[in-house]
PDB file of N, CA and C in Angstrom:
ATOM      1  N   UNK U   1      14.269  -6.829  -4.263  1.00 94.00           N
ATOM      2  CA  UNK U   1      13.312  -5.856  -4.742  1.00 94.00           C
ATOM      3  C   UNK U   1      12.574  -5.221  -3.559  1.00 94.00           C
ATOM      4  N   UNK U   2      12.215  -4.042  -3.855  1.00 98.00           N
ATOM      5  CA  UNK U   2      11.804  -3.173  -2.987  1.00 98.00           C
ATOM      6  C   UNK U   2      10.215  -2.761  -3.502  1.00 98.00           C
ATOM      7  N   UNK U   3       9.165  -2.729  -2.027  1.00 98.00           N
ATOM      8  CA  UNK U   3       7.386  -2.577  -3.234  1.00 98.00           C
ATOM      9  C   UNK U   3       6.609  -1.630  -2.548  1.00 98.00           C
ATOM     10  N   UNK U   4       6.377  -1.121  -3.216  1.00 98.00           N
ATOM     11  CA  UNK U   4       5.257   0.052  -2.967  1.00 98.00           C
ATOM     12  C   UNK U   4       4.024  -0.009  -3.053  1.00 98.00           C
ATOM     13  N   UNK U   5       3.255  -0.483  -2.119  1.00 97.00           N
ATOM     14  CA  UNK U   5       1.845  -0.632  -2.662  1.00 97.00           C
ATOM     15  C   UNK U   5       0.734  -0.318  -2.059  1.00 97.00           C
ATOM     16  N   UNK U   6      -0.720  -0.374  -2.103  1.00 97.00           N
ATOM     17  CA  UNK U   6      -1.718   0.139  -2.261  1.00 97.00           C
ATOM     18  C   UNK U   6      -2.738  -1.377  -1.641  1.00 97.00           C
ATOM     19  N   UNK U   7      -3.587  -0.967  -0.301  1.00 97.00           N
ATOM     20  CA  UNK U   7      -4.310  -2.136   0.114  1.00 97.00           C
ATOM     21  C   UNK U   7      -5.491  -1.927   0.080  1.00 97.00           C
ATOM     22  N   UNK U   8      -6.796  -2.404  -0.302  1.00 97.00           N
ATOM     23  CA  UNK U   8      -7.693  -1.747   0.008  1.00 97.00           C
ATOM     24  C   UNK U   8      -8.640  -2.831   1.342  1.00 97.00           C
ATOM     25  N   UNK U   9      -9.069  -1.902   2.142  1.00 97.00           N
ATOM     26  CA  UNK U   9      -9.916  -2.656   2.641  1.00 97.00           C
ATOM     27  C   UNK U   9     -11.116  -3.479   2.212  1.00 97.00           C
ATOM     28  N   UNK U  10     -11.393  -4.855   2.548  1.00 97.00           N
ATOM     29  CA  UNK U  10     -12.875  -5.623   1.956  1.00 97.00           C
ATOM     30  C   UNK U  10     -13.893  -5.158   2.591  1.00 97.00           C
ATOM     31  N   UNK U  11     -13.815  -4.696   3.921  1.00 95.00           N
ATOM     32  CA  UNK U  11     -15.182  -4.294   4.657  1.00 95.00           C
ATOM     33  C   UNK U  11     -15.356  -2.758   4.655  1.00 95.00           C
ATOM     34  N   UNK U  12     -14.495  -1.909   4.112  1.00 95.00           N
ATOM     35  CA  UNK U  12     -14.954  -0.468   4.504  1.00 95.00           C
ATOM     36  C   UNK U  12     -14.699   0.454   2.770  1.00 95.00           C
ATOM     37  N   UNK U  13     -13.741  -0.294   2.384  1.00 92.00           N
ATOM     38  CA  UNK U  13     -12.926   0.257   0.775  1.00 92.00           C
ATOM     39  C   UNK U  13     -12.206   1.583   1.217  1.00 92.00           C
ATOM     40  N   UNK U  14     -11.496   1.273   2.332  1.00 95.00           N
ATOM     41  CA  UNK U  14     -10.607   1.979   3.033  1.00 95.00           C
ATOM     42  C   UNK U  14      -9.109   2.013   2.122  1.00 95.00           C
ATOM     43  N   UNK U  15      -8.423   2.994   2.169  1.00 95.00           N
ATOM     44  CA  UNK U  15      -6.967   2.667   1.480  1.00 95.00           C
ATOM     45  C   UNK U  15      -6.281   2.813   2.105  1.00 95.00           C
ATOM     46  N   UNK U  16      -4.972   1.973   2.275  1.00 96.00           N
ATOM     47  CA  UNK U  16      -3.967   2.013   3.248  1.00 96.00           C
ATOM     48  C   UNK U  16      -2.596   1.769   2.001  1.00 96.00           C
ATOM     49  N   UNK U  17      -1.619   3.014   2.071  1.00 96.00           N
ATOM     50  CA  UNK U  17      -0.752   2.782   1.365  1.00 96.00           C
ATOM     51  C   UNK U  17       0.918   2.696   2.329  1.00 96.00           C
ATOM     52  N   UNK U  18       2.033   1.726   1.731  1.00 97.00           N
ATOM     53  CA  UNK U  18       2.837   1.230   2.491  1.00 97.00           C
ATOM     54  C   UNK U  18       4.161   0.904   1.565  1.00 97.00           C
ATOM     55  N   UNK U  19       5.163   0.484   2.347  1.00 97.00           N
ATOM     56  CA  UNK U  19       5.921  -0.345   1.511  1.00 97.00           C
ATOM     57  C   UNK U  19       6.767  -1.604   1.983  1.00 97.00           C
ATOM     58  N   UNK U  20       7.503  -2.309   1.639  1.00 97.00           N
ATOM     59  CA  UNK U  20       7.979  -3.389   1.806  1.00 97.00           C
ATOM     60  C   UNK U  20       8.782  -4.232   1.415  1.00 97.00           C
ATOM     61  N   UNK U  21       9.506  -4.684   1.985  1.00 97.00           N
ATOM     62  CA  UNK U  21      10.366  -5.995   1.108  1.00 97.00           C
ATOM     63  C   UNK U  21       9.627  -7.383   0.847  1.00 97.00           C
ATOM     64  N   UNK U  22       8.778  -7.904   1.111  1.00 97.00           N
ATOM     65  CA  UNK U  22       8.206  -9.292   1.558  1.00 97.00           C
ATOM     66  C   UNK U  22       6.425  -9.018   1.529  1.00 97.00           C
ATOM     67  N   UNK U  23       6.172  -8.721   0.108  1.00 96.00           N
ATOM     68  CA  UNK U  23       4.760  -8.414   0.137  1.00 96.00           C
ATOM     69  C   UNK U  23       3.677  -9.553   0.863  1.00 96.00           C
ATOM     70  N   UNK U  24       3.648 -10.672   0.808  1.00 96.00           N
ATOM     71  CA  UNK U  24       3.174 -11.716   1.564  1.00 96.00           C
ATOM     72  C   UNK U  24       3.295 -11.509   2.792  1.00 96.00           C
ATOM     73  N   UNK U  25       4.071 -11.577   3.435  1.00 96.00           N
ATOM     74  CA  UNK U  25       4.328 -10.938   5.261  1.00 96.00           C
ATOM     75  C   UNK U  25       3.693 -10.108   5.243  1.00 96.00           C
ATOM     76  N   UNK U  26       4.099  -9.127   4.443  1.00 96.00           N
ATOM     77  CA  UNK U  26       3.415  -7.835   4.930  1.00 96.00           C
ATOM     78  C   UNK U  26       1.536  -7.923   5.088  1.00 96.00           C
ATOM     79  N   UNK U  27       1.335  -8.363   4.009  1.00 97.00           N
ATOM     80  CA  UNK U  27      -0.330  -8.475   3.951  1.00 97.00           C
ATOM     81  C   UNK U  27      -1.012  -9.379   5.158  1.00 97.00           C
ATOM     82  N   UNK U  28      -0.050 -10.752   5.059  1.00 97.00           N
ATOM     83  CA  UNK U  28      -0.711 -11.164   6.893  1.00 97.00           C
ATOM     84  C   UNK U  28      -0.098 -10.798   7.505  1.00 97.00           C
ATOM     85  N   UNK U  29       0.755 -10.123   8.138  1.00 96.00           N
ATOM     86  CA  UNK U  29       0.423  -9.022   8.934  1.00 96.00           C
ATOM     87  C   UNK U  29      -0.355  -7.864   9.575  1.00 96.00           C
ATOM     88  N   UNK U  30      -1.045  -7.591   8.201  1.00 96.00           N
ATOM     89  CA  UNK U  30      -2.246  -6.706   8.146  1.00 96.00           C
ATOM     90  C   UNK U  30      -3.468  -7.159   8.002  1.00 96.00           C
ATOM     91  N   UNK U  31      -3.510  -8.400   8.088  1.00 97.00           N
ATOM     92  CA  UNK U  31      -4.620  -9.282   7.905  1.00 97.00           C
ATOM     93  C   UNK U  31      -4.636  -9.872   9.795  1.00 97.00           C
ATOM     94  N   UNK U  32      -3.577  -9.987   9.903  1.00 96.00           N
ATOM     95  CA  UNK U  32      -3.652 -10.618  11.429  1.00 96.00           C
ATOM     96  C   UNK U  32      -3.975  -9.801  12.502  1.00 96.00           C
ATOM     97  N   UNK U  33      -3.943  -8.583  12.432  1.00 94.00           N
ATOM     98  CA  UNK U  33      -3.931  -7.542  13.296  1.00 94.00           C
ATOM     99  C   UNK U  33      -2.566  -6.805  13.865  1.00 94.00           C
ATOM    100  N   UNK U  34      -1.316  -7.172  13.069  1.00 92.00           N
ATOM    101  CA  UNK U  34      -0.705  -6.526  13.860  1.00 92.00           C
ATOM    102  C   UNK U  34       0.167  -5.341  13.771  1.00 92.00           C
ATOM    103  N   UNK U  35      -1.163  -4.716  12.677  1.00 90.00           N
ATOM    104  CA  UNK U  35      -0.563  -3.593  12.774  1.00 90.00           C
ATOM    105  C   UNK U  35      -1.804  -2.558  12.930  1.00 90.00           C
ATOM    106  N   UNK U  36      -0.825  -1.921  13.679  1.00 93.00           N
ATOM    107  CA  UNK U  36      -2.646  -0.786  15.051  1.00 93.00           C
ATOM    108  C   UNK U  36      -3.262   0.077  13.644  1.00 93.00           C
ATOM    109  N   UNK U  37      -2.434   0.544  13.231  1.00 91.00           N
ATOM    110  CA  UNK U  37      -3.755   1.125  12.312  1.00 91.00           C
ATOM    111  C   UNK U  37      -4.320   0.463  10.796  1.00 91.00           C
ATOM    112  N   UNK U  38      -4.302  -0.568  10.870  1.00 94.00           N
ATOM    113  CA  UNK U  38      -5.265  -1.082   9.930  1.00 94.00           C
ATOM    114  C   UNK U  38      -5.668  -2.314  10.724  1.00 94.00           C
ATOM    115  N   UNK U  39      -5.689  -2.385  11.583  1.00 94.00           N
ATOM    116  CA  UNK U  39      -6.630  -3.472  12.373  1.00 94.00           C
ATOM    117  C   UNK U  39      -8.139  -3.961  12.366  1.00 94.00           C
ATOM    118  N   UNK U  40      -8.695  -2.515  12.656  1.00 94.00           N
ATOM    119  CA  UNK U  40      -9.836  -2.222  12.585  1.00 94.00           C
ATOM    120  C   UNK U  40     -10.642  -2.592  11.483  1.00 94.00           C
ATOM    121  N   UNK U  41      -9.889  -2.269   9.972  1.00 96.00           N
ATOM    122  CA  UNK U  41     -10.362  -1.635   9.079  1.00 96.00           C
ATOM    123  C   UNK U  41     -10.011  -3.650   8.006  1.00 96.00           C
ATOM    124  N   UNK U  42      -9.829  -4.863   8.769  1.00 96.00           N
ATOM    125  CA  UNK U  42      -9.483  -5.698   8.391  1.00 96.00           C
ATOM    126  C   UNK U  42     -10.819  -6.760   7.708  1.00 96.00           C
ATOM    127  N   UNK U  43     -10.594  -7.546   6.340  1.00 97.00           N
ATOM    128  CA  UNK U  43      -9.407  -7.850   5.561  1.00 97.00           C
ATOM    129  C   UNK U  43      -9.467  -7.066   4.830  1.00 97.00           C
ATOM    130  N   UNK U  44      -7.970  -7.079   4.251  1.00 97.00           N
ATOM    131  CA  UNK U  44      -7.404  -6.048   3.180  1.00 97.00           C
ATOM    132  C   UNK U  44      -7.115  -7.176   2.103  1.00 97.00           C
ATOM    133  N   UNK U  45      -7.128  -6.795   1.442  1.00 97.00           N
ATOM    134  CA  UNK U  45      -6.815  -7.319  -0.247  1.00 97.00           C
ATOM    135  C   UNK U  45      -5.683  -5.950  -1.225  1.00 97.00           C
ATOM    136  N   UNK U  46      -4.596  -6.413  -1.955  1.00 97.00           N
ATOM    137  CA  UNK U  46      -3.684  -6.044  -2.759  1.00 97.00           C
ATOM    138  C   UNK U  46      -4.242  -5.040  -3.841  1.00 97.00           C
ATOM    139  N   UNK U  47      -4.912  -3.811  -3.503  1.00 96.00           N
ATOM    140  CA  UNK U  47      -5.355  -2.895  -4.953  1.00 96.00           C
ATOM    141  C   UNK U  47      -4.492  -2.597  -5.607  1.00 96.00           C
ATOM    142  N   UNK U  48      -3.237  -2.990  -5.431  1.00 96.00           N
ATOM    143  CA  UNK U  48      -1.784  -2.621  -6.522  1.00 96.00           C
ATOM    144  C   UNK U  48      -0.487  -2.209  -6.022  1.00 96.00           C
ATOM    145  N   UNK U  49       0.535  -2.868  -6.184  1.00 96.00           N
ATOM    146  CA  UNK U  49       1.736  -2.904  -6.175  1.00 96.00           C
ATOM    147  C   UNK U  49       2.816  -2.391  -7.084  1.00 96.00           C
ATOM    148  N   UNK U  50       3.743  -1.802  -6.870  1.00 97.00           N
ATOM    149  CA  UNK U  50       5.043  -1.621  -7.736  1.00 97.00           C
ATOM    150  C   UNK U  50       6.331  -2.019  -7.105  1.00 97.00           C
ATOM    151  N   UNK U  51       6.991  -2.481  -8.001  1.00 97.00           N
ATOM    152  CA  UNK U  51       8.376  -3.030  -7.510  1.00 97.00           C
ATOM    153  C   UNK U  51       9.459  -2.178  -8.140  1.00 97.00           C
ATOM    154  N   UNK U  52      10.598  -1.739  -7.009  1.00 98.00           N
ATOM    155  CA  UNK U  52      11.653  -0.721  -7.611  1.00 98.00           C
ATOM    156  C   UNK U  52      13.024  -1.676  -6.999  1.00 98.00           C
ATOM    157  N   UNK U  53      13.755  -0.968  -7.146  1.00 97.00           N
ATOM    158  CA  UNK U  53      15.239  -1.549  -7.333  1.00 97.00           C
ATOM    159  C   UNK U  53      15.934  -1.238  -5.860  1.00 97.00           C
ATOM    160  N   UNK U  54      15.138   0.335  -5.479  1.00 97.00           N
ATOM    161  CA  UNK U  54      16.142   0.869  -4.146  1.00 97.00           C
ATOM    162  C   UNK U  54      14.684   0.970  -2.943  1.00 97.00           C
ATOM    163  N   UNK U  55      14.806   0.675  -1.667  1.00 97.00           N
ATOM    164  CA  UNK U  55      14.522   1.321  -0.794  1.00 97.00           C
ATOM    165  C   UNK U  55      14.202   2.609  -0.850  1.00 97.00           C
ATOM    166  N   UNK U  56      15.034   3.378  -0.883  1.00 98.00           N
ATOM    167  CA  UNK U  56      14.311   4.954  -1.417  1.00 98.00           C
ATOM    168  C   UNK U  56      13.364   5.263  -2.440  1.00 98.00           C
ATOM    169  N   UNK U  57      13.723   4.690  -3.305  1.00 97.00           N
ATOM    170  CA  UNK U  57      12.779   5.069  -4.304  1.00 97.00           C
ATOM    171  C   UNK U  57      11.049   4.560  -4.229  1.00 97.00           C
ATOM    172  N   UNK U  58      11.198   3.066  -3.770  1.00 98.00           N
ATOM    173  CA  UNK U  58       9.765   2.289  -2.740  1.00 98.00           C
ATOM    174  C   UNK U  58       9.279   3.481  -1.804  1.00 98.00           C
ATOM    175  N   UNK U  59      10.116   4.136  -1.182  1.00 97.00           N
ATOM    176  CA  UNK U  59       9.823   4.879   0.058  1.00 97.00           C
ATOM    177  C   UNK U  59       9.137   6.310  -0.303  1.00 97.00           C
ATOM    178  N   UNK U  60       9.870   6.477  -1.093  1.00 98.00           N
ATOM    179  CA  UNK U  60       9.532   8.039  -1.767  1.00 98.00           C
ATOM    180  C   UNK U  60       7.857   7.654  -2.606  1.00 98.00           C
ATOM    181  N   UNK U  61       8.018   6.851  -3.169  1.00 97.00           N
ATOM    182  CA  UNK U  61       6.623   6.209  -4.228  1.00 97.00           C
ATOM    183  C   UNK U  61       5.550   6.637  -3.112  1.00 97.00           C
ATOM    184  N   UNK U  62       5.751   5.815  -2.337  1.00 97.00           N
ATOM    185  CA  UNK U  62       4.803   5.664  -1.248  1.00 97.00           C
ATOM    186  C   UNK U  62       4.844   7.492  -0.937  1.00 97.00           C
ATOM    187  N   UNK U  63       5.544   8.123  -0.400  1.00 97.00           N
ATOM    188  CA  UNK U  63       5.110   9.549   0.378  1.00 97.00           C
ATOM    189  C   UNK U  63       4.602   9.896  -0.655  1.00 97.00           C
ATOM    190  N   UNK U  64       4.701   9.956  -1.905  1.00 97.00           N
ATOM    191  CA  UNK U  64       3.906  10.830  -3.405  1.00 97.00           C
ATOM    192  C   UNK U  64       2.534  10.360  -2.786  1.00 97.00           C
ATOM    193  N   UNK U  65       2.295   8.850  -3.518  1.00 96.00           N
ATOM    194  CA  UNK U  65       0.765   8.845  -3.175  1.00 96.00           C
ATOM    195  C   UNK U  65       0.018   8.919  -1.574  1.00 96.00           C
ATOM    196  N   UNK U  66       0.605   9.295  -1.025  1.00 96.00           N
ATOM    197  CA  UNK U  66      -0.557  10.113   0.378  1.00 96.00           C
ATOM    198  C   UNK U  66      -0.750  11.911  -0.218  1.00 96.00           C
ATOM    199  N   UNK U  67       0.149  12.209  -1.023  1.00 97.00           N
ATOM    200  CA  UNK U  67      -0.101  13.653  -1.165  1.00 97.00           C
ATOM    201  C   UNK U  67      -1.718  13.811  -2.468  1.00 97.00           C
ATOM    202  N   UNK U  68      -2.264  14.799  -2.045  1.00 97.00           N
ATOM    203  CA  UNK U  68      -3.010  15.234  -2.814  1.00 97.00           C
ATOM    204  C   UNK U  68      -3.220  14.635  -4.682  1.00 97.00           C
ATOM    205  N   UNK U  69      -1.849  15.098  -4.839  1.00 96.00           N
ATOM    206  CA  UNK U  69      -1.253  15.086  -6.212  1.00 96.00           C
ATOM    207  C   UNK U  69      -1.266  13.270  -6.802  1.00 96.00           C
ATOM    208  N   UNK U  70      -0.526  12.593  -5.353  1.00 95.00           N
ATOM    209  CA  UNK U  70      -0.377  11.150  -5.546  1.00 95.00           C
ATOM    210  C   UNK U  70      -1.540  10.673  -5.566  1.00 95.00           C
ATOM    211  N   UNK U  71      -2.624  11.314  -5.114  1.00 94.00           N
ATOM    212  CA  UNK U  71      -3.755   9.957  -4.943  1.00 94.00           C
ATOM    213  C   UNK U  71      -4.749  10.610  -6.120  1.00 94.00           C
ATOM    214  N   UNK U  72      -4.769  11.558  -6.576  1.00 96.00           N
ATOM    215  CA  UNK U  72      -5.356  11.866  -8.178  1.00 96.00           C
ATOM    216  C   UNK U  72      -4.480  11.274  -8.861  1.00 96.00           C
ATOM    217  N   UNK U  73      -3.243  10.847  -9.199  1.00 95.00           N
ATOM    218  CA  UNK U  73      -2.476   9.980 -10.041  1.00 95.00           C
ATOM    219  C   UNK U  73      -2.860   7.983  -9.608  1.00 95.00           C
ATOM    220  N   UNK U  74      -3.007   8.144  -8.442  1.00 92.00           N
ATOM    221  CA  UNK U  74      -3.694   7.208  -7.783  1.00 92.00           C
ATOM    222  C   UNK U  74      -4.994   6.837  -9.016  1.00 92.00           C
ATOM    223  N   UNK U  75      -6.067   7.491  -8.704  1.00 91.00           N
ATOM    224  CA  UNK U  75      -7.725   7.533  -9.007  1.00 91.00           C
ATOM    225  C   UNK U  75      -7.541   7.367 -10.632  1.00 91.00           C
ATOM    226  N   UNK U  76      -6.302   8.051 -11.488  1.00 94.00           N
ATOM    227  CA  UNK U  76      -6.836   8.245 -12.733  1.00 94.00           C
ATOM    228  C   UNK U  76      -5.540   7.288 -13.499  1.00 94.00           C
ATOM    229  N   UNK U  77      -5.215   6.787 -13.149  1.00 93.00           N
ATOM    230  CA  UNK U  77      -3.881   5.502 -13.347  1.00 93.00           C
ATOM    231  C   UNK U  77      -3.431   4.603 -12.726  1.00 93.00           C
ATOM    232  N   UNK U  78      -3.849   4.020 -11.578  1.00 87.00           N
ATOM    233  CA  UNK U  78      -3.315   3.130 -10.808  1.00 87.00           C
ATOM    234  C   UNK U  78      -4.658   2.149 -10.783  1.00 87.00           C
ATOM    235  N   UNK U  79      -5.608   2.448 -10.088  1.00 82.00           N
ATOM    236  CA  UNK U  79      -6.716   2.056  -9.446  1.00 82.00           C
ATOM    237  C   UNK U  79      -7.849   2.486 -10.800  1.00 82.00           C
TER     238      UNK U  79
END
């Protein structure tokens, strides 16, 4: 399975959206620092996930919600 998801920061309520095979890795990872742009902005906690079938389709999920369009579908259905 392939995941698309949504982190929010605990100290700022920052959003950082991503995707992944290995949602656990991924989050300490982003909890550990090692990734430069959410370092700063650390701990993050899981504001929501989706799981798809293909790589592309995880990938594509993810470019929707950075657009305009995605993160009002974001605000009024996800979160």
């Amino acid at each position: 399975m392939y995941y698309a998801y949504i982190l929010r920061s605990m100290t700022t309520q920052a959003y950082y959206y991503g995707s992944t095979t290995d949602m656990k890795a991924r989050l300490t990872a982003h909890n550990s620092g090692k990734n430069v742009s959410t370092k700063k902005y650390r701990p993050w906690e899981v504001a929501w996930y989706g799981a798809f079938e293909s790589r592309e389709t995880a990938q594509h999920f993810e470019t929707y919600l950075k657009t305009a369009s995605g993160k009002a579908f974001l605000r009024k259905r996800l979160l």
